[in-house]
Tab-separated table of C-alpha atoms in Angstrom:
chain	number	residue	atom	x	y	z
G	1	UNK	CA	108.508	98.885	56.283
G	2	UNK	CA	106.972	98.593	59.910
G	3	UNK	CA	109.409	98.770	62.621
G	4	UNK	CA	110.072	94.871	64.058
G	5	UNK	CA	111.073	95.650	67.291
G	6	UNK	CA	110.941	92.908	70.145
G	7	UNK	CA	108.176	93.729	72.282
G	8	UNK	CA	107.715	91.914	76.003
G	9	UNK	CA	104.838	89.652	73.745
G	10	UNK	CA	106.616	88.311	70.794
G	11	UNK	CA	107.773	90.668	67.467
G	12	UNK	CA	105.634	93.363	66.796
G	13	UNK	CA	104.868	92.508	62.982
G	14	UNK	CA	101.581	93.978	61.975
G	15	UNK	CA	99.157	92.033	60.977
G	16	UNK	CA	96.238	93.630	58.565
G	17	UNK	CA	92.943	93.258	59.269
G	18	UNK	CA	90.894	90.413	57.553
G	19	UNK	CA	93.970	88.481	56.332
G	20	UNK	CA	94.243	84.613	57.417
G	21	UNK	CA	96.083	85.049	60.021
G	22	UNK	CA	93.789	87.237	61.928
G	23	UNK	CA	90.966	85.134	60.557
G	24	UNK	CA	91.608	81.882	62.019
G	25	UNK	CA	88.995	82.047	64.448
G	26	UNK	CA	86.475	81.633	61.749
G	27	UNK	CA	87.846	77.740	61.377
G	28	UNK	CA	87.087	76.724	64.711
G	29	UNK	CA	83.625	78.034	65.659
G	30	UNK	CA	81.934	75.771	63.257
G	31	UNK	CA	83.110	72.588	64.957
G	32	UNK	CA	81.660	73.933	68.212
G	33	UNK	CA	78.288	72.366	66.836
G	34	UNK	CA	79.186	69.296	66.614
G	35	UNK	CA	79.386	68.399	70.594
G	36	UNK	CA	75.815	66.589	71.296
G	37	UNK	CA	73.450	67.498	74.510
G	38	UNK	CA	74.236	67.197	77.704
G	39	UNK	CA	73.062	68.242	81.426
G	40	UNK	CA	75.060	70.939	83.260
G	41	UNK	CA	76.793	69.814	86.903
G	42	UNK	CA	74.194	70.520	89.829
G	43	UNK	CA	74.324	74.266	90.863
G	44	UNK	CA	74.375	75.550	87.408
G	45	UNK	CA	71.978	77.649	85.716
G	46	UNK	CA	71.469	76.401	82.406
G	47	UNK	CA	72.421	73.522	79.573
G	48	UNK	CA	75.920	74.721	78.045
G	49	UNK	CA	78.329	74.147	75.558
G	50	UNK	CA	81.877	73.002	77.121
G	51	UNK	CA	85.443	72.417	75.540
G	52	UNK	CA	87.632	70.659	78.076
G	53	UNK	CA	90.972	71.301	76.707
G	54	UNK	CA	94.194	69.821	78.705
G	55	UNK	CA	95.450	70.623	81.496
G	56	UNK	CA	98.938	71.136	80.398
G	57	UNK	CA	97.519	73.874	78.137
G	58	UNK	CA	94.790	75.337	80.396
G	59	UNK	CA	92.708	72.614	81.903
G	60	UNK	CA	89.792	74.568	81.008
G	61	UNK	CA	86.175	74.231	80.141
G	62	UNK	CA	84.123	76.830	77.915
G	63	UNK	CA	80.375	77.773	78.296
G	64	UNK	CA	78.562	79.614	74.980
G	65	UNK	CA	75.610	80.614	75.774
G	66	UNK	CA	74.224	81.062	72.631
G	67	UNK	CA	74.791	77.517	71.597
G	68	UNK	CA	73.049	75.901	74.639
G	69	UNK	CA	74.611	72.388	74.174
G	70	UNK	CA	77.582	70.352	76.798
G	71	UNK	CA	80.035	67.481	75.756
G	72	UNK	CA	83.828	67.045	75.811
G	73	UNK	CA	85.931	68.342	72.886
G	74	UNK	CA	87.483	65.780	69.861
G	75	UNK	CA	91.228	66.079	70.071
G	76	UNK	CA	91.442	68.518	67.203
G	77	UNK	CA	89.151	71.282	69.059
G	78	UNK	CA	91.743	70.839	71.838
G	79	UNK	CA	94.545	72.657	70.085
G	80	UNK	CA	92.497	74.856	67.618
G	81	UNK	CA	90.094	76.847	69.705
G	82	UNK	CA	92.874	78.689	72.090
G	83	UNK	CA	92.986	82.128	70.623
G	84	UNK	CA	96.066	82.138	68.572
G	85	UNK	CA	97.189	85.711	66.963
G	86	UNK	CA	100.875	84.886	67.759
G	87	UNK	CA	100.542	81.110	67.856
G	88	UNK	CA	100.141	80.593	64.259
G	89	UNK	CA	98.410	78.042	61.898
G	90	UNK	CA	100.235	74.602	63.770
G	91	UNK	CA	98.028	74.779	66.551
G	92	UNK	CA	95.090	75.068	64.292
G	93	UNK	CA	95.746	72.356	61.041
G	94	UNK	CA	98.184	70.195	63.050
G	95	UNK	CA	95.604	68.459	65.212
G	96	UNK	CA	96.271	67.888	68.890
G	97	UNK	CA	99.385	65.552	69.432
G	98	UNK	CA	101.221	67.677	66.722
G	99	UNK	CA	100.185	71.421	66.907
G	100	UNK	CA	100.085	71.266	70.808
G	101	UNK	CA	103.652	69.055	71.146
G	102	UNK	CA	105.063	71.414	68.353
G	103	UNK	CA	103.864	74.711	70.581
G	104	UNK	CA	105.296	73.510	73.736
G	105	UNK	CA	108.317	71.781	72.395
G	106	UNK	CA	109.899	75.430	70.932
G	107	UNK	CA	109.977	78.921	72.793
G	108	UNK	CA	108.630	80.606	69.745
G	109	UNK	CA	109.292	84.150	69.404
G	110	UNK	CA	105.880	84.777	68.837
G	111	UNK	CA	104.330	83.452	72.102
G	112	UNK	CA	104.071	85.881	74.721
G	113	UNK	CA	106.475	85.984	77.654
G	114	UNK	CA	105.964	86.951	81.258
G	115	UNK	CA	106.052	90.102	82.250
G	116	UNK	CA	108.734	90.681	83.846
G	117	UNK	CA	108.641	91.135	88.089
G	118	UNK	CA	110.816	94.776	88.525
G	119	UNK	CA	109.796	97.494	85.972
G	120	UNK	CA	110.919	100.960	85.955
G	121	UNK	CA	108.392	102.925	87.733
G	122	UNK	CA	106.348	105.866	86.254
G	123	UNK	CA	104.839	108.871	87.737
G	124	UNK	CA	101.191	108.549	89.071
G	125	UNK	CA	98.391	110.864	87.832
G	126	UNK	CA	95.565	111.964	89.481
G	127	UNK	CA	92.029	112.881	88.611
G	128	UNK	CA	90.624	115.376	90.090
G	129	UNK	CA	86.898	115.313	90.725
G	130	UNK	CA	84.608	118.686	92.994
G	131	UNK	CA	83.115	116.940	96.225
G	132	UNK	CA	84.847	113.123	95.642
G	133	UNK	CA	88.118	111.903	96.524
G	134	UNK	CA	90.957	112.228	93.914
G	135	UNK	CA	91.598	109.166	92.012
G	136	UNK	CA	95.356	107.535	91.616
G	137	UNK	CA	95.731	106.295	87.597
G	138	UNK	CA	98.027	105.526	84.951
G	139	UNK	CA	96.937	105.541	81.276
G	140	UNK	CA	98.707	104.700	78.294
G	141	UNK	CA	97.616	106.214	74.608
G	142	UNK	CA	96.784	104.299	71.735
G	143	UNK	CA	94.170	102.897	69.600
G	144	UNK	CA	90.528	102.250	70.005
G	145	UNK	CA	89.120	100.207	71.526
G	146	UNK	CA	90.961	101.382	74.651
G	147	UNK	CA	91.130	98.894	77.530
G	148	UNK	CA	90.437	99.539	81.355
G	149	UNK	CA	91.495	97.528	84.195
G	150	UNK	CA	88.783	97.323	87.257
G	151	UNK	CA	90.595	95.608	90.455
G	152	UNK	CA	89.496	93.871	93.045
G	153	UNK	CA	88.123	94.130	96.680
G	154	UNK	CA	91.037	96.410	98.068
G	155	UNK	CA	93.556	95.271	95.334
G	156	UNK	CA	95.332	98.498	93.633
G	157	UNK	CA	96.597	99.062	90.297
G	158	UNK	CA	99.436	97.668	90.563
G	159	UNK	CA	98.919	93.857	90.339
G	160	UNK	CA	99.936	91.153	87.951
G	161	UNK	CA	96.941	91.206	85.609
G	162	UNK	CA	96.786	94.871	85.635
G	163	UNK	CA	100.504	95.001	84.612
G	164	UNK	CA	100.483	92.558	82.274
G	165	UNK	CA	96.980	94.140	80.276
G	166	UNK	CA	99.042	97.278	79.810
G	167	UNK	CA	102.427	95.221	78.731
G	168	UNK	CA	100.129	93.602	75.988
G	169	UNK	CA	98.305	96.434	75.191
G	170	UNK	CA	101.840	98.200	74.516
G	171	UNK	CA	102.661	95.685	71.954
G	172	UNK	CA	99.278	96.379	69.945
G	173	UNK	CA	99.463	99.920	70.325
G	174	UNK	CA	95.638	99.985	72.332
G	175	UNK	CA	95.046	103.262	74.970
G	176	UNK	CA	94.704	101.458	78.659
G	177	UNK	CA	93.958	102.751	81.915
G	178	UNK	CA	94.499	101.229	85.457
G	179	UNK	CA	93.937	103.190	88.390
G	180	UNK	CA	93.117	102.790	92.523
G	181	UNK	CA	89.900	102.916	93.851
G	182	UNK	CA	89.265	106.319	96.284
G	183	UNK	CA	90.421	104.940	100.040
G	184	UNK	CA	92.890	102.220	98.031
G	185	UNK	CA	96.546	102.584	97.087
G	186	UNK	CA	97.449	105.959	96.254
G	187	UNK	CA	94.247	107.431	95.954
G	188	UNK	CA	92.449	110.283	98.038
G	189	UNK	CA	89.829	108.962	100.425
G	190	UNK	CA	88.792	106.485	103.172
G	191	UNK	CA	88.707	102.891	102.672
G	192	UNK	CA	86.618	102.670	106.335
G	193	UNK	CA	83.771	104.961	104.153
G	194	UNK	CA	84.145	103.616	101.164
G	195	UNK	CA	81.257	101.136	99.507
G	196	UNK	CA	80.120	99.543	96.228
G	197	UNK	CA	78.078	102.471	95.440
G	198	UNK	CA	81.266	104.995	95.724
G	199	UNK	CA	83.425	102.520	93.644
G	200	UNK	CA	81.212	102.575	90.842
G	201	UNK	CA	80.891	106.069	90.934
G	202	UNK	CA	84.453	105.897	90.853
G	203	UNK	CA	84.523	103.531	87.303
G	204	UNK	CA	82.281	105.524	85.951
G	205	UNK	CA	84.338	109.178	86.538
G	206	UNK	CA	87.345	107.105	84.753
G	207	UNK	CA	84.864	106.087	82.140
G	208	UNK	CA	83.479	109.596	81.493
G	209	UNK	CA	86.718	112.090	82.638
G	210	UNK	CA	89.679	109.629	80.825
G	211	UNK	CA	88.717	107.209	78.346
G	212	UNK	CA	88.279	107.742	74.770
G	213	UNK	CA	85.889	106.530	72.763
G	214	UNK	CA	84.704	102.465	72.796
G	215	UNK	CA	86.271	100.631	75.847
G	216	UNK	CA	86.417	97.148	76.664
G	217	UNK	CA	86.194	96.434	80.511
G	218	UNK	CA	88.445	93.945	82.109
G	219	UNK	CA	86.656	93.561	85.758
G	220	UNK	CA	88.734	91.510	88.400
G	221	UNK	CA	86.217	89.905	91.179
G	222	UNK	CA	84.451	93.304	92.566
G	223	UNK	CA	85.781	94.548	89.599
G	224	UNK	CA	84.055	92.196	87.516
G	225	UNK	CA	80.844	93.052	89.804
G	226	UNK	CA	81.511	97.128	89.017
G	227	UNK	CA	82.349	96.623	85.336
G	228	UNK	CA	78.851	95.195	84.985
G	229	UNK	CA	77.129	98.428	86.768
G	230	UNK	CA	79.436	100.535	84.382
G	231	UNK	CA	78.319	98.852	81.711
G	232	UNK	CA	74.481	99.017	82.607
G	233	UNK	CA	75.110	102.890	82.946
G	234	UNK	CA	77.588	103.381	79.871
G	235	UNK	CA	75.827	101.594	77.274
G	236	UNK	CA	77.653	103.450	74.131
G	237	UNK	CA	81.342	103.434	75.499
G	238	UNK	CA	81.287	100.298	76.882
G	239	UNK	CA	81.379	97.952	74.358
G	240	UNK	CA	82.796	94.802	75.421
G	241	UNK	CA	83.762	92.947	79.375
G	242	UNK	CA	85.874	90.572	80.386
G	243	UNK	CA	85.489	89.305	84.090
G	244	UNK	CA	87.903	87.715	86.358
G	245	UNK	CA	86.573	85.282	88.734
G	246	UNK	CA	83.346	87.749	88.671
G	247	UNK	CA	82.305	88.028	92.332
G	248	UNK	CA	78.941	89.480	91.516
G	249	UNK	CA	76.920	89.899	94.574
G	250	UNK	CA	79.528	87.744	96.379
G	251	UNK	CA	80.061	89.490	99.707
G	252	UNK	CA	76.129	90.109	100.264
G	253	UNK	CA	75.641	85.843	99.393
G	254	UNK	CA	78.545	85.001	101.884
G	255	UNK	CA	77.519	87.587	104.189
G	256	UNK	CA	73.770	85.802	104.001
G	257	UNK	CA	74.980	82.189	104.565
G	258	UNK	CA	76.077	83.014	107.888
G	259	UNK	CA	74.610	81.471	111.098
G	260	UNK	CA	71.886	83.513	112.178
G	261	UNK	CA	73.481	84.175	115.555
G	262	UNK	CA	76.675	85.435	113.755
G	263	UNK	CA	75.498	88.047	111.465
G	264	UNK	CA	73.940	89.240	115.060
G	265	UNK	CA	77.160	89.550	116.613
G	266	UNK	CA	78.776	91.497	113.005
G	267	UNK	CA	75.886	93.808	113.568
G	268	UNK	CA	76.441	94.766	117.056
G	269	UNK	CA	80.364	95.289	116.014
G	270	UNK	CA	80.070	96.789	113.203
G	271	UNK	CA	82.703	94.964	111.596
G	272	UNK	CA	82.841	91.408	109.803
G	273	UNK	CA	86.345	89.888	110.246
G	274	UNK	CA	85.723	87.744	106.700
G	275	UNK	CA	88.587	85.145	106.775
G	276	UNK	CA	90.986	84.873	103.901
G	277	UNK	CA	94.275	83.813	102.537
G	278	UNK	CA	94.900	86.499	100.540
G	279	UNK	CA	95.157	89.081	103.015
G	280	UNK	CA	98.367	89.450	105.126
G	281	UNK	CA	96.334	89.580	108.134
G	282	UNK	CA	94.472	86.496	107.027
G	283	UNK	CA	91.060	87.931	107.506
G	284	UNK	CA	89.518	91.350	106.166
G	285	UNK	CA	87.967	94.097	108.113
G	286	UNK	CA	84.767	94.270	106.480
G	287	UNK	CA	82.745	97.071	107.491
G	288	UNK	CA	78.507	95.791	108.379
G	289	UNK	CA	77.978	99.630	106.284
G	290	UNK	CA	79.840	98.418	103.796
G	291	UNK	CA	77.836	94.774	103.378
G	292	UNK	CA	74.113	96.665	103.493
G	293	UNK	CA	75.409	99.360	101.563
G	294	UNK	CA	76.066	96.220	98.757
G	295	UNK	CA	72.928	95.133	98.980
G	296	UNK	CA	71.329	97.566	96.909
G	297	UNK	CA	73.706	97.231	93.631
G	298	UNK	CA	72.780	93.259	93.714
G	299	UNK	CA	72.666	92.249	90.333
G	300	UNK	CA	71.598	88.371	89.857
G	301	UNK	CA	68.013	88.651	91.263
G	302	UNK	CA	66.789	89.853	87.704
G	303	UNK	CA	67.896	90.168	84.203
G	304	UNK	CA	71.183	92.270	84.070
G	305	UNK	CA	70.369	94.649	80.915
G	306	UNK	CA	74.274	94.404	78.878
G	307	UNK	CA	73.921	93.630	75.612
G	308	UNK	CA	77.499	93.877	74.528
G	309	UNK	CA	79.747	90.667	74.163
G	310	UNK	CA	80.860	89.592	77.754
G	311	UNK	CA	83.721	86.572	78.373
G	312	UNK	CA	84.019	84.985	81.721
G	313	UNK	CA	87.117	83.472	83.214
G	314	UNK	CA	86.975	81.165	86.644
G	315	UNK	CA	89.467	79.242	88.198
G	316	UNK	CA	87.584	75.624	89.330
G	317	UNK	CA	89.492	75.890	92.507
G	318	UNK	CA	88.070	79.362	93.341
G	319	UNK	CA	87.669	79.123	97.184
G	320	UNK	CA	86.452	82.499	97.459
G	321	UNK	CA	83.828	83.272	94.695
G	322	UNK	CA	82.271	79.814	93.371
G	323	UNK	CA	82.754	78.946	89.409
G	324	UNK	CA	79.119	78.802	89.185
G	325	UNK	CA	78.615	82.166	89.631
G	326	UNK	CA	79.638	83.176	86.577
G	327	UNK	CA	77.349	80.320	85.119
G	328	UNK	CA	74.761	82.280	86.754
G	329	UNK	CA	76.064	85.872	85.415
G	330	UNK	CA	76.221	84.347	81.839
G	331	UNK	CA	72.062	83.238	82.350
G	332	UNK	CA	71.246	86.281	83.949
G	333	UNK	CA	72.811	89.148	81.358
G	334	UNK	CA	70.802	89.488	78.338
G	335	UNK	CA	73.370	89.600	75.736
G	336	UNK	CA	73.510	86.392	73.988
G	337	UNK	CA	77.518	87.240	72.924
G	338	UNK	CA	78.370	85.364	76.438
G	339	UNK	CA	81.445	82.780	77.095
G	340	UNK	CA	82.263	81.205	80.208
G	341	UNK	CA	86.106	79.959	80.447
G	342	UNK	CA	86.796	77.483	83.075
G	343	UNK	CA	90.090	76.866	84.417
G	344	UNK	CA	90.608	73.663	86.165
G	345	UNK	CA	93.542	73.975	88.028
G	346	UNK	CA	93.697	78.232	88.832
G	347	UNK	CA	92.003	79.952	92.176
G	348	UNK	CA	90.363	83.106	92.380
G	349	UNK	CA	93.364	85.218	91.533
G	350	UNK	CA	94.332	83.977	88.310
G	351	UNK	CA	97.800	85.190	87.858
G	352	UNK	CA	99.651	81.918	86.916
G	353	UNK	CA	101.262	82.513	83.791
G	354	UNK	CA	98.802	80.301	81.555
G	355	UNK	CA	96.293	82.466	83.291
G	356	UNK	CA	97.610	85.495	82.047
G	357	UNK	CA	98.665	84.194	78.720
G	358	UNK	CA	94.252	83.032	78.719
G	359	UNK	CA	93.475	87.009	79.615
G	360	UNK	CA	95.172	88.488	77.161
G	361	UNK	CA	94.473	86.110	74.153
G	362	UNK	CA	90.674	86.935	75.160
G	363	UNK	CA	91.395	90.313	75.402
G	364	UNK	CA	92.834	90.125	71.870
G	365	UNK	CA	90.222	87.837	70.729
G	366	UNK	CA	87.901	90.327	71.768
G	367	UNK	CA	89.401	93.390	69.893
G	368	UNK	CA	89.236	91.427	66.337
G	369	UNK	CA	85.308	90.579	67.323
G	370	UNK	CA	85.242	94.456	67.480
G	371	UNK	CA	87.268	95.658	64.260
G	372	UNK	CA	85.177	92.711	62.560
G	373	UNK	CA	81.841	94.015	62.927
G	374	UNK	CA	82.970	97.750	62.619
G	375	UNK	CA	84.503	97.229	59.501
């Protein structure tokens, strides 16, 4: 018998391929057709297909593009579409008021827990690459499809979302990789030189130097920016994204709604002092290089050329990167395989432990899509 050790998601009971359990999804797509047509809010990009589910479960709205159709959810889509590996049948068959009381009334030992805040720390590695800085990264063995975590604008690897992805990814047994950008955490390199262009370089060398075999991109902001260029360039390895509050093209757009007058003044320093919360400092040094350097891996002007199945995830209260961009990423990819989550209540980091619990159900969710059409 399989071991049944307690893993930081839940028992780690394997579940076969194909059987019900793993199947469940199959229940739930068909009543996406029955929402009726609707207009999307102004700013979006096209008509789309939305399932508002609560807010005390995520507070979310989904986007298929494929289906092309808007309207709120009947209570019984409300607890059956949240992917549901560990959550079992209640949430699908039990309709809202039971299946979603009965999943928040019990800690069941199947729903995932947070990771925990201290870990024991493990050694760094470092890839070594002629003429380019070294690159800091930590990868974990396992199964295919492997997993890759691309951060954000100077985060490093070490972040919630980055942790937790490799926590899950334990307690499946999938390879994962997380690693610093050159000029960022413990990486070789100068942040001052660094630029979009060197970054993806820098995705790509983890692509090509570390991963093995199909890998399914999880993109954070930049990230989710870079993991589209990767996947433009890496057609046959990558084979699936997930972005997190996608910021594609987002410093070039902010950097372009400034006053005339003040993108004069950035010029002559060199440096844009871009105000935000997030940083200690409560702006960051932005170089002018950096922003014109950017403008040449700008993405939403034409059709972005992925073909591969892409999900979305945006907090509504983003105050850095808009929702609607990633109703404009959605439009603008080719792939038809596109879904756009939308999280009422989250901001652009996403780390909130619903948020995380939403990342890695995708994540999974995404993994079965895969095994599915390979087998």
């Amino acid at each position: 018998m399989p071991s049944q050790a307690k893993t930081p998601w839940g028992t780690n009971r394997p579940i076969a391929r194909g059987s019900p359990e793993r199947r469940l999804s199959a229940h739930v797509r068909p009543q996406l057709k029955r929402f009726s047509k609707s207009r999307l809010p102004a700013g979006g990009a096209c008509a789309v297909l939305v399932t508002v589910r609560s807010e005390l479960l995520c507070g979310s709205a989904r986007y298929s593009r494929a289906s092309g159709k808007m309207a709120g959810a009947g209570m019984a889509t409300l607890g059956s579409w949240v992917p549901r590996r560990r959550w079992g049948r209640e949430a699908v068959f039990l309709g809202f008021y039971r299946g979603l009381s009965a999943l928040l009334a019990r800690k069941s030992e199947r729903t995932p827990r947070w990771v925990p805040a201290c870990r024991p720390k493990s050694s760094v590695s470092f890839l070594s690459r002629p003429d380019l800085p070294n690159l800091a990264y930590k990868k974990l063995k396992g199964k295919s499809p492997g997993i890759i975590f691309i951060p954000g604008y100077i985060s490093n690897m070490n972040g919630t979302k980055a942790l937790a992805i490799e926590e899950f990814c334990k307690s499946l047994g999938h390879a994962y990789i997380r690693f610093d950008y050159s000029g960022v955490g413990n990486s070789d390199g100068n942040l001052q030189e660094c630029t979009v262009g060197k970054w993806r370089k820098d995705v790509l060398s983890i692509i090509d130097d570390l991963a093995e075999g199909p890998q399914i991109l999880v993109g954070s902001s930049l990230g989710g920016w870079l993991m589209l260029h990767a996947a433009i360039a890496r057609p046959q390895k990558v084979v699936a994204l997930i972005g997190i509050a996608t910021a594609v093209d987002g410093l070039v757009i902010q950097f372009n709604q400034l006053p005339v007058e003040v993108k004069k003044e950035i010029e002559v320093k060199g440096v844009w002092s871009m105000p935000s919360k997030y940083s200690e400092k409560g702006v960051y040094d932005i170089q002018y290089s950096f922003i014109k350097e950017a403008e040449h891996h700008c993405l939403l002007h034409s059709p972005i050329p992925v073909n591969c199945p892409i999900r979305l995830l945006h907090g509504m209260k983003d105050d850095i990167v808009p929702w609607h961009t990633s109703i404009q990423v959605a439009d603008r990819v080719v792939s038809k395989d596109v879904d756009v989550i939308l999280r009422k209540n989250s901001d652009h980091r996403m780390k909130e432990k619903s948020d995380i619990q939403l990342l890695v159900y995708t994540i999974d969710d995404l993994i079965d899509k895969l095994s599915t059409v390979v087998n």
